[in-house]
Coordinates of C-alpha atoms and ligand atoms in Angstrom, one line a residue:
X26 CA -12.0 11.2 -17.4
X27 CA -8.5 11.7 -16.0
X28 CA -6.4 14.1 -18.1
X29 CA -3.1 12.3 -18.2
X30 CA -1.1 15.2 -19.6
X31 CA -2.4 17.4 -16.8
X32 CA -1.6 14.8 -14.1
X33 CA 1.9 14.3 -15.5
X34 CA 2.5 18.0 -14.8
X35 CA 2.3 17.3 -11.1
X36 CA 5.3 14.8 -11.3
X37 CA 8.6 16.6 -11.6
X38 CA 10.5 13.3 -12.1
X39 CA 8.7 12.8 -15.4
X40 CA 10.2 16.0 -16.8
X41 CA 13.1 14.1 -18.3
X42 CA 13.9 11.8 -21.2
X43 CA 15.3 8.3 -20.7
X44 CA 16.8 6.6 -23.8
X45 CA 15.7 9.6 -25.8
X46 CA 12.0 9.1 -24.9
X47 CA 9.8 11.0 -22.4
X48 CA 9.9 9.0 -19.2
X49 CA 6.9 6.7 -18.5
X50 CA 7.1 5.0 -15.2
X51 CA 5.0 2.0 -14.3
X52 CA 6.8 0.4 -11.4
X53 CA 4.5 1.9 -8.8
X54 CA 4.0 -1.2 -6.7
X55 CA 7.7 -1.2 -5.9
X56 CA 8.3 2.6 -5.5
X57 CA 5.7 5.2 -6.3
X58 CA 6.8 8.6 -7.7
X59 CA 5.7 11.6 -5.7
X60 CA 3.8 14.6 -7.1
X61 CA 5.1 18.1 -6.4
X62 CA 2.4 18.6 -3.7
X63 CA 3.7 15.6 -1.7
X64 CA 7.4 16.6 -2.3
X65 CA 6.6 20.1 -1.0
X66 CA 4.6 18.8 2.0
X67 CA 7.5 16.5 3.0
X68 CA 10.0 19.3 2.6
X69 CA 7.9 21.7 4.6
X70 CA 7.4 19.1 7.3
X71 CA 11.1 18.4 7.7
X72 CA 12.0 22.1 7.5
X73 CA 9.5 23.2 10.2
X74 CA 7.7 20.5 12.2
X75 CA 9.7 17.2 12.2
X76 CA 9.4 15.6 15.7
X77 CA 8.2 12.5 17.5
X78 CA 4.6 11.6 16.8
X79 CA 2.4 10.7 19.8
X80 CA 5.5 10.6 22.0
X81 CA 6.3 14.2 23.0
X82 CA 4.7 17.1 24.8
X83 CA 6.6 20.0 23.1
X84 CA 5.4 22.2 20.3
X85 CA 7.0 20.4 17.4
X86 CA 5.8 17.0 18.6
X87 CA 2.2 18.4 18.9
X88 CA 2.4 19.8 15.4
X89 CA 3.8 16.6 13.9
X90 CA 1.1 14.5 15.7
X91 CA -1.6 16.8 14.4
X92 CA -0.4 16.5 10.8
X93 CA 0.0 12.7 11.1
X94 CA -3.6 12.3 12.4
X95 CA -4.9 14.7 9.7
X96 CA -3.2 12.5 7.1
X97 CA -4.9 9.5 8.7
X98 CA -8.3 11.3 8.4
X99 CA -7.6 12.1 4.7
X100 CA -7.0 8.5 4.0
X101 CA -10.0 7.4 6.0
X102 CA -12.3 9.7 3.9
X103 CA -10.6 8.6 0.7
X104 CA -11.2 4.8 1.3
X105 CA -14.6 5.5 3.1
X106 CA -13.6 3.8 6.3
X107 CA -15.9 4.1 9.3
X108 CA -13.1 5.2 11.6
X109 CA -9.5 6.5 11.6
X110 CA -8.8 3.4 13.8
X111 CA -9.1 1.4 10.6
X112 CA -6.2 3.2 9.0
X113 CA -2.8 1.9 9.8
X114 CA 0.4 3.2 8.2
X115 CA 3.1 0.6 7.5
X116 CA 6.4 0.7 5.8
X117 CA 5.0 -1.1 2.7
X118 CA 3.0 -3.8 1.1
X119 CA 4.9 -6.8 2.5
X120 CA 4.4 -5.6 6.1
X121 CA 0.7 -4.8 5.5
X122 CA -0.1 -8.2 3.9
X123 CA 1.7 -10.0 6.8
X124 CA -0.4 -8.1 9.2
X125 CA -3.6 -9.0 7.4
X126 CA -2.7 -12.6 7.1
X127 CA -1.7 -12.8 10.8
X128 CA -4.4 -10.6 12.2
X129 CA -7.5 -11.3 10.1
X130 CA -6.3 -14.6 8.7
X131 CA -5.4 -16.2 12.0
X132 CA -8.9 -15.3 13.4
X133 CA -11.0 -16.6 10.5
X134 CA -9.1 -19.5 8.8
X135 CA -9.6 -23.0 10.2
X136 CA -8.1 -26.4 9.5
X137 CA -9.3 -27.7 6.2
X138 CA -10.3 -24.3 4.8
X139 CA -9.1 -23.2 1.3
X140 CA -7.2 -20.0 0.7
X141 CA -7.3 -18.7 -2.9
X142 CA -4.5 -16.9 -4.5
X143 CA -3.8 -16.4 -8.2
X144 CA -0.9 -17.4 -10.4
X145 CA -0.1 -13.7 -10.7
X146 CA 0.8 -12.9 -7.1
X147 CA 4.0 -11.0 -6.1
X148 CA 5.9 -12.8 -3.3
X149 CA 4.6 -10.3 -0.8
X150 CA 1.0 -11.6 -1.5
X151 CA 2.0 -15.2 -1.5
X152 CA 4.3 -16.0 1.4
X153 CA 2.0 -14.7 4.1
X154 CA -0.8 -16.9 2.8
X155 CA 1.5 -19.9 2.4
X156 CA 2.6 -19.4 6.1
X157 CA -1.0 -19.0 7.2
X158 CA -2.1 -22.2 5.4
X159 CA 0.8 -24.0 7.1
X160 CA -0.1 -22.7 10.5
X161 CA -3.8 -23.6 10.2
X162 CA -3.4 -26.7 8.1
X163 CA -5.5 -25.0 5.4
X164 CA -5.1 -25.6 1.7
X165 CA -3.6 -23.0 -0.6
X166 CA -5.3 -23.0 -4.0
X167 CA -3.7 -21.3 -7.0
X168 CA -6.3 -20.0 -9.5
X169 CA -5.0 -20.2 -13.0
X170 CA -5.3 -17.6 -15.7
X171 CA -7.6 -17.7 -18.8
X172 CA -6.3 -17.5 -22.3
X173 CA -7.2 -13.7 -22.1
X174 CA -5.0 -13.3 -19.0
X175 CA -7.9 -12.9 -16.5
X176 CA -8.1 -14.8 -13.3
X177 CA -10.0 -18.0 -14.0
X178 CA -12.5 -17.9 -11.0
X179 CA -14.5 -20.7 -12.5
X180 CA -11.5 -23.0 -12.0
X181 CA -12.3 -22.9 -8.3
X182 CA -15.7 -24.5 -8.7
Ligands
PLP223 C1 4.3 -5.8 -7.8 C2 4.8 -5.6 -6.4 N1 4.0 -6.0 -5.4 C3 4.4 -5.8 -4.1 C4 5.7 -5.4 -3.8 C5 6.2 -5.3 -2.3 O1 6.2 -4.0 -1.9 P1 6.9 -3.5 -0.5 O2 8.3 -3.3 -0.9 O3 6.2 -2.2 -0.2 O4 6.8 -4.5 0.5 C6 6.6 -5.0 -4.8 C7 8.0 -4.6 -4.5 O5 8.8 -4.5 -5.3 C8 6.2 -5.2 -6.1 O6 7.0 -4.9 -7.2

């Protein structure tokens, strides 16, 4: 089991009180806090290696490219992807979901298909599917929630 107190030690930003209470931060989908290992890797990168990735032949550029690709491999192993070619870095969720809807969605969705979303979606996971449905003349179906707050998959039958 994850030891929360131990994990908290990795996040310097949590070493403060807000409104006289220890800070608890849950807005990770909007902006995720960084553990000290990440802060130190970023500082080290900007202090020693920062350069254009895949677009230079000098030493710093080669170092930056190597680290960038090593990060891609770390992510690949973490999500168990078959190839690093499946790992794309974007600036955030909205961009990623637009790419999925336009890349994957445009290939597989046809006129008359149904696209299911839930009543819980953030705008970033709603607008791309609305636009896809419009482009393809598909139907966007909103799954409701049960009394317990779960997605009511049975409502789609
Ligand atoms: C719950 C939730 N989902 C998705 C997003 C979109 O994230 P991004 O800013 O990375 O596009 C946000 C942004 O605030 C969010 O709060």
